[in-house]
Coordinates of C-alpha atoms in Angstrom, one line a residue:
M1 CA -8.3 -20.5 -2.9
A2 CA -9.2 -17.3 -1.0
P3 CA -12.7 -15.9 -1.5
S4 CA -13.0 -13.0 -3.9
G5 CA -15.4 -10.3 -4.7
L6 CA -18.7 -10.5 -2.9
K7 CA -17.8 -13.7 -1.2
A8 CA -14.6 -12.0 0.3
I9 CA -16.7 -9.1 1.5
V10 CA -19.2 -11.4 3.3
N11 CA -16.3 -13.5 4.7
D12 CA -14.8 -10.4 6.1
K13 CA -18.1 -9.2 7.6
I14 CA -18.7 -12.4 9.4
L15 CA -15.1 -13.0 10.6
T16 CA -14.5 -9.4 11.6
G17 CA -18.0 -8.1 12.4
V18 CA -19.2 -11.2 14.3
I19 CA -16.5 -13.6 15.5
K20 CA -13.4 -11.3 16.0
S21 CA -15.7 -8.6 17.5
V22 CA -16.2 -10.7 20.6
K23 CA -12.9 -12.6 20.6
K24 CA -10.6 -12.4 23.5
D25 CA -7.1 -13.9 23.7
G26 CA -7.0 -17.3 25.3
E27 CA -10.8 -17.8 25.2
W28 CA -12.6 -20.3 23.1
K29 CA -16.3 -19.9 22.0
V30 CA -19.0 -22.0 20.5
L31 CA -20.7 -20.9 17.2
I32 CA -24.4 -21.7 17.0
V33 CA -26.1 -21.3 13.6
D34 CA -29.5 -22.0 12.0
H35 CA -30.1 -23.4 8.5
I36 CA -30.1 -20.0 6.8
S37 CA -27.0 -18.7 8.5
M38 CA -25.2 -21.9 7.9
R39 CA -25.8 -21.5 4.2
I40 CA -24.4 -18.0 4.3
L41 CA -21.4 -19.2 6.4
S42 CA -20.6 -22.2 4.2
S43 CA -20.8 -20.2 1.0
C44 CA -17.8 -17.9 2.0
C45 CA -16.0 -19.1 5.1
K46 CA -13.7 -22.1 5.6
M47 CA -14.0 -24.1 8.7
S48 CA -10.3 -23.6 9.3
D49 CA -10.7 -19.8 9.2
I50 CA -13.4 -20.0 11.8
M51 CA -11.5 -22.3 14.1
A52 CA -8.5 -20.0 13.8
E53 CA -10.5 -17.2 15.4
G54 CA -11.1 -19.2 18.6
I55 CA -14.2 -21.2 17.7
T56 CA -14.0 -24.7 19.2
I57 CA -17.1 -26.1 17.6
V58 CA -20.0 -25.0 15.2
E59 CA -23.3 -26.5 16.1
D60 CA -26.8 -26.4 14.6
I61 CA -29.3 -24.6 16.9
N62 CA -32.1 -26.9 16.0
K63 CA -30.2 -30.1 16.9
R64 CA -29.6 -31.7 20.3
R65 CA -26.4 -30.2 21.8
E66 CA -24.2 -31.1 24.8
P67 CA -24.1 -28.3 27.4
I68 CA -20.7 -26.4 27.6
P69 CA -21.3 -24.1 30.5
S70 CA -17.6 -23.1 30.7
L71 CA -17.8 -21.4 27.2
E72 CA -19.6 -18.4 25.8
A73 CA -21.6 -19.0 22.6
I74 CA -22.0 -16.8 19.5
Y75 CA -25.4 -17.2 18.0
L76 CA -25.7 -16.2 14.3
I77 CA -29.3 -16.7 13.3
S78 CA -32.1 -15.2 11.2
P79 CA -34.8 -13.1 12.9
V80 CA -37.4 -13.7 10.2
P81 CA -38.7 -16.9 8.6
K82 CA -37.8 -17.5 4.9
V83 CA -38.6 -20.3 2.5
S84 CA -35.2 -21.8 1.9
D85 CA -34.1 -24.0 -1.0
L86 CA -33.6 -27.0 1.3
Y87 CA -34.2 -29.2 -1.8
Y88 CA -35.4 -28.1 -5.2
D89 CA -38.5 -30.2 -5.9
T90 CA -40.9 -30.1 -8.8
S91 CA -44.0 -30.6 -6.5
L92 CA -45.8 -27.5 -5.4
F93 CA -47.1 -29.3 -2.4
K94 CA -43.5 -30.0 -1.3
Y95 CA -42.7 -26.5 -1.9
I96 CA -45.2 -25.4 0.6
L97 CA -44.4 -28.2 3.0
F98 CA -40.7 -27.0 3.0
A99 CA -42.0 -23.4 3.6
L100 CA -43.8 -24.6 6.7
I101 CA -40.8 -26.6 7.8
V102 CA -38.5 -23.6 7.5
A103 CA -41.0 -21.3 9.3
Y104 CA -41.2 -23.9 12.0
L105 CA -37.4 -24.2 12.3
F106 CA -37.2 -20.4 12.7
F107 CA -39.5 -20.3 15.6
Q108 CA -37.8 -23.4 17.0
S109 CA -34.4 -21.5 16.6
I110 CA -35.7 -18.7 18.8
Q111 CA -37.2 -21.1 21.4
S112 CA -33.9 -23.1 21.3
L113 CA -32.0 -19.9 22.1
I114 CA -34.3 -19.1 25.0
G115 CA -34.3 -22.7 26.1
D116 CA -30.5 -22.8 26.3
F117 CA -30.8 -20.4 29.3
K118 CA -34.2 -21.1 30.9
D119 CA -32.8 -23.2 33.7
A120 CA -30.4 -22.3 36.4
A121 CA -27.9 -24.6 34.7
Y122 CA -27.1 -22.6 31.5
T123 CA -26.1 -24.5 28.4
Y124 CA -23.4 -21.8 27.8
K125 CA -21.7 -19.3 30.0
A126 CA -23.1 -16.2 28.1
A127 CA -24.6 -15.4 24.7
H128 CA -23.4 -13.1 21.9
I129 CA -26.4 -12.8 19.5
F130 CA -26.1 -11.7 15.9
F131 CA -29.1 -11.5 13.6
T132 CA -28.6 -11.7 9.8
D133 CA -31.1 -8.9 9.2
T134 CA -33.6 -6.6 10.9
C135 CA -35.0 -8.0 14.1
P136 CA -38.8 -7.4 14.7
D137 CA -39.8 -5.5 17.8
G138 CA -41.8 -8.4 19.1
L139 CA -38.7 -10.6 19.0
F140 CA -36.7 -8.1 20.9
A141 CA -39.5 -7.9 23.5
E142 CA -39.7 -11.8 23.8
L143 CA -35.9 -12.0 24.4
G144 CA -36.1 -9.2 27.0
R145 CA -38.7 -11.1 28.9
S146 CA -36.8 -14.3 29.0
R147 CA -33.9 -15.4 31.3
V148 CA -31.5 -15.2 28.3
A149 CA -31.6 -11.4 28.7
K150 CA -29.4 -11.7 31.8
V151 CA -26.6 -13.4 29.9
I152 CA -26.7 -11.4 26.6
K153 CA -23.3 -9.7 26.2
T154 CA -23.9 -8.8 22.5
L155 CA -27.1 -8.2 20.5
K156 CA -26.6 -6.9 16.9
E157 CA -27.9 -7.0 13.4
V158 CA -25.2 -7.7 10.9
N159 CA -27.3 -7.2 7.8
V160 CA -26.2 -10.2 5.6
A161 CA -29.5 -11.8 4.6
F162 CA -28.4 -13.1 1.3
I163 CA -26.1 -15.8 0.1
P164 CA -23.0 -14.9 -1.9
Y165 CA -23.2 -17.6 -4.5
E166 CA -20.2 -16.5 -6.5
S167 CA -17.9 -13.6 -6.4
Q168 CA -20.4 -11.6 -8.6
V169 CA -23.6 -13.5 -8.0
F170 CA -26.0 -13.6 -5.1
T171 CA -29.1 -15.5 -4.3
L172 CA -32.0 -14.9 -1.7
D173 CA -32.4 -18.6 -1.4
N174 CA -36.2 -18.5 -2.1
P175 CA -37.2 -20.4 -5.3
S176 CA -40.8 -20.6 -4.2
S177 CA -41.2 -16.8 -4.7
F178 CA -41.6 -17.5 -8.4
H179 CA -45.1 -19.0 -7.7
T180 CA -46.0 -16.2 -5.3
F181 CA -45.0 -13.5 -7.9
Y182 CA -46.5 -15.0 -11.0
S183 CA -49.2 -17.5 -10.2
P184 CA -52.8 -16.5 -11.1
S185 CA -54.0 -18.6 -8.2
Q186 CA -52.0 -16.4 -5.7
T187 CA -54.9 -14.3 -4.7
N188 CA -53.7 -13.4 -1.1
V189 CA -52.2 -10.0 -1.6
D190 CA -50.9 -9.8 2.0
D191 CA -48.8 -13.0 1.4
R192 CA -47.3 -11.5 -1.7
T193 CA -46.6 -8.2 0.0
R194 CA -44.9 -9.8 3.0
M195 CA -42.7 -12.0 0.6
M196 CA -41.8 -8.9 -1.4
E197 CA -41.0 -6.8 1.8
A198 CA -38.7 -9.7 3.0
M199 CA -36.9 -9.7 -0.4
A200 CA -36.6 -6.0 -0.3
E201 CA -34.9 -6.1 3.1
Q202 CA -32.6 -8.8 1.8
I203 CA -31.6 -6.8 -1.2
A204 CA -31.0 -3.7 1.1
T205 CA -28.7 -5.9 3.2
L206 CA -26.7 -6.7 0.1
C207 CA -26.3 -2.9 -0.6
D208 CA -25.5 -2.3 3.1
T209 CA -22.7 -5.1 3.0
L210 CA -21.3 -3.5 -0.3
K211 CA -21.5 0.0 1.3
E212 CA -23.5 1.0 -1.8
Y213 CA -26.3 3.5 -1.9
P214 CA -27.3 3.0 -5.5
A215 CA -29.8 4.9 -7.7
I216 CA -32.7 2.5 -8.2
R217 CA -34.3 1.9 -11.5
Y218 CA -36.7 -0.8 -12.8
R219 CA -38.2 -2.1 -16.1
Q220 CA -41.3 -0.2 -17.0
G221 CA -44.4 -2.4 -17.3
P222 CA -45.0 -5.1 -14.7
K223 CA -46.3 -3.5 -11.6
E224 CA -44.2 -5.9 -9.4
N225 CA -41.0 -4.3 -10.7
F226 CA -42.0 -0.8 -9.5
T227 CA -43.4 -2.1 -6.2
L228 CA -40.3 -4.0 -5.3
A229 CA -38.1 -1.1 -6.4
E230 CA -40.1 1.3 -4.1
M231 CA -39.8 -1.3 -1.1
V232 CA -36.0 -1.6 -1.7
M233 CA -35.7 2.2 -1.7
D234 CA -37.6 2.5 1.6
R235 CA -35.3 0.0 3.2
L236 CA -32.2 1.4 1.7
N237 CA -33.1 4.8 3.1
A238 CA -33.5 3.2 6.5
H239 CA -30.1 1.5 6.3
K240 CA -28.5 4.8 5.1
A241 CA -30.0 6.6 8.2
D242 CA -28.3 4.0 10.4
N243 CA -25.2 3.9 8.4
P244 CA -24.5 7.4 6.8
S245 CA -21.3 6.2 5.1
M246 CA -23.2 4.0 2.7
G247 CA -22.5 5.2 -0.9
E248 CA -19.4 7.2 0.0
G249 CA -16.4 6.9 -2.3
T250 CA -14.8 7.7 -5.6
D251 CA -17.5 7.6 -8.3
K252 CA -19.9 5.7 -6.1
A253 CA -22.7 8.1 -7.0
R254 CA -22.9 6.3 -10.3
S255 CA -23.7 3.0 -8.8
Q256 CA -27.2 1.7 -9.9
L257 CA -29.5 -1.1 -8.7
L258 CA -31.8 -2.5 -11.5
I259 CA -35.0 -4.5 -10.8
V260 CA -36.1 -6.6 -13.9
D261 CA -38.7 -9.4 -14.3
R262 CA -38.1 -12.8 -15.7
G263 CA -40.6 -12.2 -18.5
Y264 CA -38.2 -9.6 -20.0
D265 CA -36.2 -12.4 -21.5
P266 CA -37.9 -15.8 -21.5
I267 CA -35.5 -17.1 -24.2
S268 CA -32.3 -17.4 -22.2
P269 CA -33.8 -19.8 -19.6
I270 CA -34.8 -22.3 -22.2
L271 CA -31.9 -22.4 -24.7
H272 CA -29.4 -25.2 -24.6
E273 CA -26.2 -23.3 -23.6
L274 CA -22.8 -24.7 -24.6
T275 CA -20.6 -22.9 -22.1
F276 CA -19.2 -25.3 -19.4
Q277 CA -21.1 -24.4 -16.3
A278 CA -24.5 -23.7 -18.0
M279 CA -24.2 -26.9 -20.1
A280 CA -23.3 -29.1 -17.0
Y281 CA -26.1 -27.8 -14.9
D282 CA -28.6 -28.2 -17.8
L283 CA -27.7 -31.8 -18.9
L284 CA -26.2 -33.4 -15.8
D285 CA -27.6 -34.4 -12.4
I286 CA -26.0 -31.7 -10.3
E287 CA -27.8 -31.1 -7.0
Q288 CA -26.7 -28.3 -4.6
D289 CA -23.6 -27.7 -6.8
I290 CA -22.4 -31.4 -6.2
Y291 CA -21.3 -33.4 -9.2
R292 CA -21.3 -37.2 -8.7
Y293 CA -19.5 -39.5 -11.0
Q294 CA -18.0 -43.0 -11.2
T295 CA -14.2 -43.1 -11.1
T296 CA -12.5 -45.8 -13.1
G297 CA -9.0 -47.3 -13.4
I298 CA -8.0 -47.0 -9.7
G299 CA -8.9 -50.4 -8.2
E300 CA -12.7 -50.8 -8.1
A301 CA -15.0 -48.2 -9.6
R302 CA -16.5 -46.0 -6.9
E303 CA -18.7 -42.9 -6.8
K304 CA -17.0 -39.6 -6.2
E305 CA -18.6 -36.3 -5.1
V306 CA -17.1 -33.0 -6.2
L307 CA -18.4 -29.5 -5.1
L308 CA -18.3 -27.1 -8.0
D309 CA -17.5 -23.8 -6.4
E310 CA -14.9 -21.0 -6.4
D311 CA -12.5 -22.8 -4.1
D312 CA -11.7 -24.8 -7.2
E313 CA -9.4 -22.5 -9.3
L314 CA -9.7 -24.8 -12.3
W315 CA -13.5 -24.6 -12.3
V316 CA -13.3 -20.8 -12.1
Q317 CA -11.0 -20.8 -15.1
L318 CA -13.2 -23.1 -17.2
R319 CA -16.7 -22.5 -16.2
H320 CA -17.5 -19.7 -18.8
M321 CA -15.6 -21.3 -21.7
H322 CA -17.3 -22.9 -24.6
I323 CA -17.4 -26.8 -24.2
A324 CA -15.3 -27.0 -27.5
D325 CA -12.5 -25.2 -25.7
V326 CA -12.7 -26.9 -22.3
T327 CA -11.1 -30.3 -23.0
K328 CA -8.4 -28.6 -25.0
K329 CA -7.7 -26.1 -22.1
V330 CA -7.7 -28.9 -19.4
T331 CA -5.3 -31.0 -21.5
E332 CA -3.1 -27.9 -22.0
L333 CA -3.0 -27.1 -18.3
L334 CA -2.5 -30.7 -17.3
R335 CA 0.5 -31.0 -19.7
T336 CA 2.0 -27.8 -18.2
F337 CA 1.5 -29.2 -14.7
C338 CA 3.1 -32.6 -15.6
E339 CA 6.0 -30.8 -17.2
S340 CA 6.5 -28.6 -14.0
K341 CA 6.6 -31.8 -11.9
R342 CA 8.8 -33.7 -14.5
M343 CA 6.1 -36.3 -15.1
N344 CA 6.1 -37.9 -18.5
T345 CA 2.8 -38.3 -20.4
D346 CA 2.0 -38.3 -24.1
K347 CA -1.7 -38.1 -23.5
A348 CA -4.0 -36.3 -21.1
N349 CA -7.1 -38.3 -20.8
I350 CA -9.0 -40.0 -17.9
K351 CA -7.4 -43.3 -18.4
D352 CA -3.9 -41.8 -18.5
L353 CA -4.6 -39.8 -15.4
S354 CA -5.7 -42.9 -13.5
Q355 CA -2.3 -44.4 -14.1
M356 CA -0.5 -41.2 -13.1
L357 CA -2.5 -41.2 -9.8
K358 CA -1.2 -44.6 -9.0
K359 CA 2.4 -43.7 -9.8
M360 CA 2.3 -40.3 -8.3
P361 CA 0.1 -40.3 -5.2
Q362 CA 1.8 -37.1 -3.8
Y363 CA 0.0 -35.1 -6.6
Q364 CA -3.4 -36.8 -6.0
K365 CA -5.2 -33.5 -5.2
E366 CA -4.1 -31.6 -8.2
L367 CA -4.5 -34.6 -10.7
S368 CA -8.0 -35.4 -9.2
L369 CA -9.1 -31.9 -10.2
Y370 CA -7.9 -32.4 -13.8
S371 CA -9.6 -35.8 -13.7
T372 CA -12.9 -34.3 -12.5
H373 CA -13.1 -31.6 -15.2
L374 CA -12.1 -34.0 -17.9
N375 CA -14.8 -36.3 -16.7
L376 CA -17.3 -33.5 -16.4
A377 CA -16.5 -32.3 -19.9
D378 CA -16.7 -35.8 -21.3
A379 CA -20.2 -36.3 -19.7
C380 CA -21.4 -33.1 -21.3
M381 CA -20.1 -34.0 -24.7
K382 CA -21.7 -37.5 -24.6
K383 CA -25.1 -35.8 -23.9
F384 CA -24.4 -33.2 -26.7
R385 CA -23.6 -35.9 -29.3
N386 CA -26.8 -37.7 -28.4
L387 CA -29.4 -35.4 -30.2
I388 CA -28.6 -32.1 -28.3
D389 CA -26.3 -31.0 -31.2
K390 CA -29.3 -31.2 -33.6
L391 CA -31.5 -29.3 -31.1
C392 CA -29.0 -26.5 -30.8
E393 CA -29.0 -25.6 -34.4
V394 CA -32.7 -25.3 -34.5
E395 CA -32.9 -23.4 -31.2
Q396 CA -30.3 -20.8 -32.3
D397 CA -32.0 -20.2 -35.6
L398 CA -35.3 -19.6 -33.9
A399 CA -33.8 -17.4 -31.1
M400 CA -31.8 -15.3 -33.6
G401 CA -34.4 -15.2 -36.4
S402 CA -31.6 -16.1 -38.9
D403 CA -29.3 -19.0 -39.6
A404 CA -25.5 -19.2 -39.1
E405 CA -24.9 -17.5 -42.4
G406 CA -27.2 -14.6 -41.5
E407 CA -30.1 -15.6 -43.7
V408 CA -33.5 -14.7 -42.3
I409 CA -35.5 -17.8 -41.3
K410 CA -38.5 -17.8 -43.6
D411 CA -40.1 -21.2 -42.8
A412 CA -39.4 -22.2 -39.3
M413 CA -42.0 -24.9 -39.3
K414 CA -39.8 -26.9 -41.7
S415 CA -37.1 -27.1 -39.0
I416 CA -39.2 -27.7 -36.0
V417 CA -41.7 -30.5 -37.2
P418 CA -38.9 -33.2 -37.5
V419 CA -37.8 -32.4 -34.0
L420 CA -41.4 -32.6 -32.6
L421 CA -42.0 -36.0 -34.3
N422 CA -38.8 -37.5 -33.2
T423 CA -39.7 -40.0 -30.4
E424 CA -36.1 -40.1 -29.1
I425 CA -36.2 -36.4 -28.1
E426 CA -37.3 -35.7 -24.5
P427 CA -40.7 -34.0 -24.0
Y428 CA -39.2 -31.0 -22.2
D429 CA -36.7 -30.5 -25.1
K430 CA -39.7 -30.4 -27.5
I431 CA -41.4 -27.9 -25.3
R432 CA -38.4 -25.7 -25.4
I433 CA -38.5 -25.8 -29.2
I434 CA -42.2 -24.9 -29.3
L435 CA -41.6 -22.0 -27.0
L436 CA -38.8 -20.7 -29.2
Y437 CA -41.0 -21.0 -32.2
I438 CA -43.6 -18.9 -30.5
F439 CA -41.1 -16.2 -29.5
H440 CA -39.7 -16.3 -33.0
K441 CA -43.2 -15.3 -34.3
K442 CA -43.0 -12.2 -32.1
K443 CA -46.8 -11.8 -31.4
G444 CA -47.6 -15.4 -30.5
I445 CA -49.3 -18.0 -32.6
G446 CA -52.9 -19.1 -33.2
E447 CA -54.6 -21.4 -30.7
E448 CA -55.2 -24.1 -33.4
N449 CA -51.6 -24.0 -34.5
L450 CA -50.5 -24.4 -30.9
I451 CA -52.8 -27.4 -30.4
K452 CA -51.3 -29.0 -33.5
L453 CA -47.8 -28.4 -32.3
I454 CA -48.5 -30.0 -28.9
Q455 CA -50.1 -33.0 -30.7
H456 CA -47.2 -33.5 -33.0
A457 CA -44.8 -33.4 -30.0
N458 CA -47.1 -35.6 -27.9
V459 CA -46.7 -33.3 -24.9
Q460 CA -50.3 -32.8 -24.0
Q461 CA -49.6 -33.6 -20.3
D462 CA -47.2 -30.7 -20.1
K463 CA -49.1 -28.2 -22.3
N464 CA -49.7 -25.8 -19.3
I465 CA -45.9 -25.1 -19.2
I466 CA -46.5 -23.3 -22.6
T467 CA -49.7 -21.4 -21.7
N468 CA -48.5 -20.5 -18.2
L469 CA -45.8 -18.3 -19.7
Q470 CA -48.6 -15.8 -20.4
H471 CA -48.5 -15.1 -16.6
L472 CA -45.0 -13.6 -17.0
G473 CA -46.3 -11.2 -19.6
C474 CA -45.3 -13.1 -22.7
P475 CA -47.5 -13.2 -25.8
I476 CA -48.3 -16.9 -26.4
I477 CA -51.7 -16.9 -28.2
T478 CA -52.3 -14.4 -31.0
G479 CA -54.8 -11.8 -29.8
G480 CA -54.9 -13.3 -26.3
A481 CA -53.3 -12.1 -23.1
N482 CA -50.4 -9.8 -23.5
A483 CA -51.3 -9.4 -27.2
G484 CA -49.7 -5.9 -27.2
N485 CA -46.4 -7.0 -25.7
T486 CA -43.3 -7.9 -27.6
L487 CA -39.9 -9.2 -26.7
P488 CA -37.2 -6.4 -26.7
D489 CA -35.0 -5.6 -29.7
R490 CA -31.5 -6.8 -29.4
K491 CA -28.1 -5.3 -30.1
E492 CA -26.4 -6.2 -33.4
R493 CA -23.2 -8.0 -32.4
T494 CA -20.3 -8.6 -34.7
E495 CA -17.9 -10.6 -32.4
S496 CA -17.1 -14.0 -33.7
T497 CA -18.7 -17.0 -31.9
Y498 CA -19.6 -20.6 -32.4
Q499 CA -22.5 -21.3 -34.8
L500 CA -24.4 -23.1 -32.0
S501 CA -23.8 -20.3 -29.5
R502 CA -24.9 -17.1 -31.3
W503 CA -27.5 -16.0 -28.7
T504 CA -26.5 -13.4 -26.2
P505 CA -28.7 -12.9 -23.1
T506 CA -30.8 -9.7 -23.5
L507 CA -29.7 -8.6 -20.0
K508 CA -26.2 -8.3 -21.3
D509 CA -27.4 -5.5 -23.7
V510 CA -29.0 -3.8 -20.8
M511 CA -25.8 -4.0 -18.6
E512 CA -23.7 -2.5 -21.4
N513 CA -26.3 0.2 -22.1
I514 CA -26.4 1.3 -18.4
I515 CA -22.7 1.5 -18.2
D516 CA -22.5 3.5 -21.3
D517 CA -25.4 5.7 -20.2
K518 CA -27.5 4.7 -23.2
C519 CA -30.3 3.0 -21.5
D520 CA -33.8 4.4 -22.4
R521 CA -35.0 6.2 -19.3
K522 CA -38.6 5.7 -20.3
Q523 CA -38.3 1.9 -20.5
W524 CA -35.9 1.8 -17.5
P525 CA -37.0 4.7 -15.3
F526 CA -35.3 5.8 -12.1
L527 CA -37.1 6.1 -8.8
S528 CA -35.1 9.3 -8.2
D529 CA -32.7 11.2 -10.4
P530 CA -29.2 9.7 -10.3
A531 CA -26.1 11.8 -9.7
P532 CA -24.7 13.3 -13.0
I533 CA -22.1 11.2 -14.7
T534 CA -18.7 12.6 -15.4
T535 CA -16.3 11.3 -17.9
T536 CA -13.1 11.9 -15.9
N537 CA -11.1 8.9 -14.6
T538 CA -9.3 11.1 -12.0
Q539 CA -9.3 9.6 -8.5
V540 CA -11.2 12.3 -6.7
S541 CA -13.6 12.0 -3.8
S542 CA -17.4 12.2 -4.5
A543 CA -18.7 15.6 -4.0
R544 CA -21.9 14.0 -2.8
F545 CA -20.3 11.8 -0.1
G546 CA -16.8 13.1 0.8
H547 CA -13.7 11.1 1.8
W548 CA -15.0 7.9 3.4
H549 CA -13.1 5.8 0.9
K550 CA -9.7 6.7 2.2
N551 CA -7.7 4.3 4.4
K552 CA -10.2 1.3 3.9
A553 CA -9.2 -2.3 3.5
A554 CA -9.7 -3.9 0.2
T555 CA -12.7 -6.0 1.3
E556 CA -14.4 -2.8 2.6
Y557 CA -13.9 -0.6 -0.4
R558 CA -13.9 -1.0 -4.0
S559 CA -13.0 2.0 -6.2
G560 CA -15.6 2.7 -9.0
P561 CA -19.3 2.2 -9.3
R562 CA -21.3 -1.1 -9.3
L563 CA -24.3 -2.2 -11.3
I564 CA -26.4 -4.5 -9.2
I565 CA -29.1 -6.4 -11.1
F566 CA -32.0 -8.3 -9.3
V567 CA -34.1 -10.6 -11.6
I568 CA -37.5 -11.4 -10.3
G569 CA -38.2 -15.1 -10.9
G570 CA -34.7 -16.6 -11.2
V571 CA -31.4 -15.8 -13.0
T572 CA -29.7 -18.1 -15.5
H573 CA -26.1 -19.2 -15.8
S574 CA -25.8 -17.4 -19.1
E575 CA -26.8 -14.1 -17.5
M576 CA -24.4 -14.8 -14.6
R577 CA -21.6 -15.2 -17.1
S578 CA -22.6 -11.9 -18.8
A579 CA -22.0 -10.1 -15.5
Y580 CA -18.4 -11.2 -15.5
E581 CA -17.9 -10.6 -19.3
V582 CA -19.2 -7.0 -19.0
T583 CA -17.1 -6.4 -15.9
R584 CA -14.0 -7.5 -17.7
A585 CA -14.8 -5.3 -20.7
T586 CA -14.9 -2.2 -18.6
E587 CA -11.3 -3.1 -17.4
G588 CA -12.3 -2.8 -13.8
K589 CA -14.0 0.6 -14.1
W590 CA -17.4 -1.0 -13.2
E591 CA -18.3 -4.2 -11.4
V592 CA -21.6 -6.0 -12.3
L593 CA -23.3 -8.1 -9.7
I594 CA -26.4 -10.1 -10.5
G595 CA -28.7 -12.2 -8.5
S596 CA -32.2 -13.4 -7.9
S597 CA -34.4 -15.5 -5.6
H598 CA -32.7 -18.6 -7.0
I599 CA -30.5 -19.9 -9.8
L600 CA -32.4 -21.3 -12.8
T601 CA -31.7 -24.3 -15.0
P602 CA -34.0 -24.9 -18.0
T603 CA -35.6 -27.9 -16.3
N604 CA -36.4 -26.1 -13.0
F605 CA -37.7 -23.1 -15.0
L606 CA -40.1 -25.4 -16.9
N607 CA -41.1 -27.1 -13.6
D608 CA -41.8 -23.6 -12.1
L609 CA -44.1 -22.9 -15.1
K610 CA -45.8 -26.3 -14.9
N611 CA -46.9 -25.6 -11.3
L612 CA -47.8 -22.0 -11.9
D613 CA -51.5 -22.5 -12.3
Q614 CA -51.8 -24.8 -9.4
P615 CA -53.4 -23.3 -6.3
V616 CA -51.4 -23.3 -3.0
P617 CA -52.7 -26.2 -0.8
V618 CA -54.8 -25.0 2.1

């Protein structure tokens, strides 16, 4: 499946702006990458596409490599160190350890580059160097002093310092920024400022890649929102000065970039979601988007690994569907496929598929996809039937403030106490219920009441998860920190939905309000006045930016404005889904992109909170 949306744009920028820009007919080259650029590359480019452009081998700059002095090398590396999500771990110490490792790898990358040409016997014939974002002056000077300067044929900044996670989702690959933003023990202002400056540059490279020069707005309140918004504006202006065509095109003056903090909606990260992608990532052990499961029925049972990404068309079709519809849809699609291949089957289950795979090996790839998603849905449903269904009803009532019939919840304690006393329910699930009860009370609860709830649930060892939410600006203790803060009012929605899926992420309200120009400008101020919004749909060129949009390839130009949302502290799968839903609802007039430092699951969100009051090891 060809990449689409944001992935397609980054794919084109790397293939055209990097590899093809130095390609010569009949010449092969070596592509050298570091950890960060490899993450970007693998997110949107297939190895076959890279090889088709004259790349004979892709190598890790930080690993031992055999010299190939007859070939020129393309280096795609990051010029600044970042804490990368090498492995998401609950230990804050390991977070910091990985930060140090990544910083070390960065400096090792530069030294490896210089080392490739320090001796008379060069590792490669010449060097084409591409940095993913802005290169510091000191680094330019260091390269200029080294012997590599004699063989550099290209030295460019390509401005792709983010990962296109999905067609409308991006990540900055920095989960530890949650601690830097929100921890009360983070007293080093310089560290926080440096981290925010790096993130601002990454966000600016996203806009540069999209050729957007959006009006910037932010949620009023938390000072970090305003500070980051200002930093992004400074870097956007610098990119605009280097690339005046940014922001030109039909209706592009309406594009907006929104900075919002995780504390604006603390409910969406802790609810049990019943749409396929969110449910799978919450309930199953999926690491780095890889789902592992035991296959059955084809000889001996063996473990299978499947990457859940947009190369899988079936996954794209199913990921935002409610779990109740997924198995039905897979069965329907499978039956259609079997009929098209004149394969007879009365059932469409995992066991039946196993038999078909043995009889029809020529369709193994297609049938394996159906098998994977039936297995994935089945695994989700097993977890759901094992107590999660009971939790969902209580959670939805607390989040909505009313039951499935619309009756206001008058005595929420009656619903939550049986859950807290149930020894079969996991501690983190009980904490999710306690937090939802606190949010249901609007202004927090009394300290004695909280102590009793924690005792009932027997989660004393994890109680700081609850109290640490105060550092995100949420009212937890009545009359305590953030006593004047309240969670935002939500839209009244009349569309029909499943009883256990009544909650809509608050950010979806904001997306819709911005597109309809109904967003409160006091609560969501602009850093500068946006261009006036016109209601005409006529395809005319922007009076502000002229005719840049004409004669551009599809991956370079998208007609219509974009809404880009950056969530400080992690984005949820339900919010990601909302970006697609709102885009579809505009019938293509707008495109919503959403991203953050990292993608949240309920478990890693609670782990982030648990570590929040721990100091950074010295």
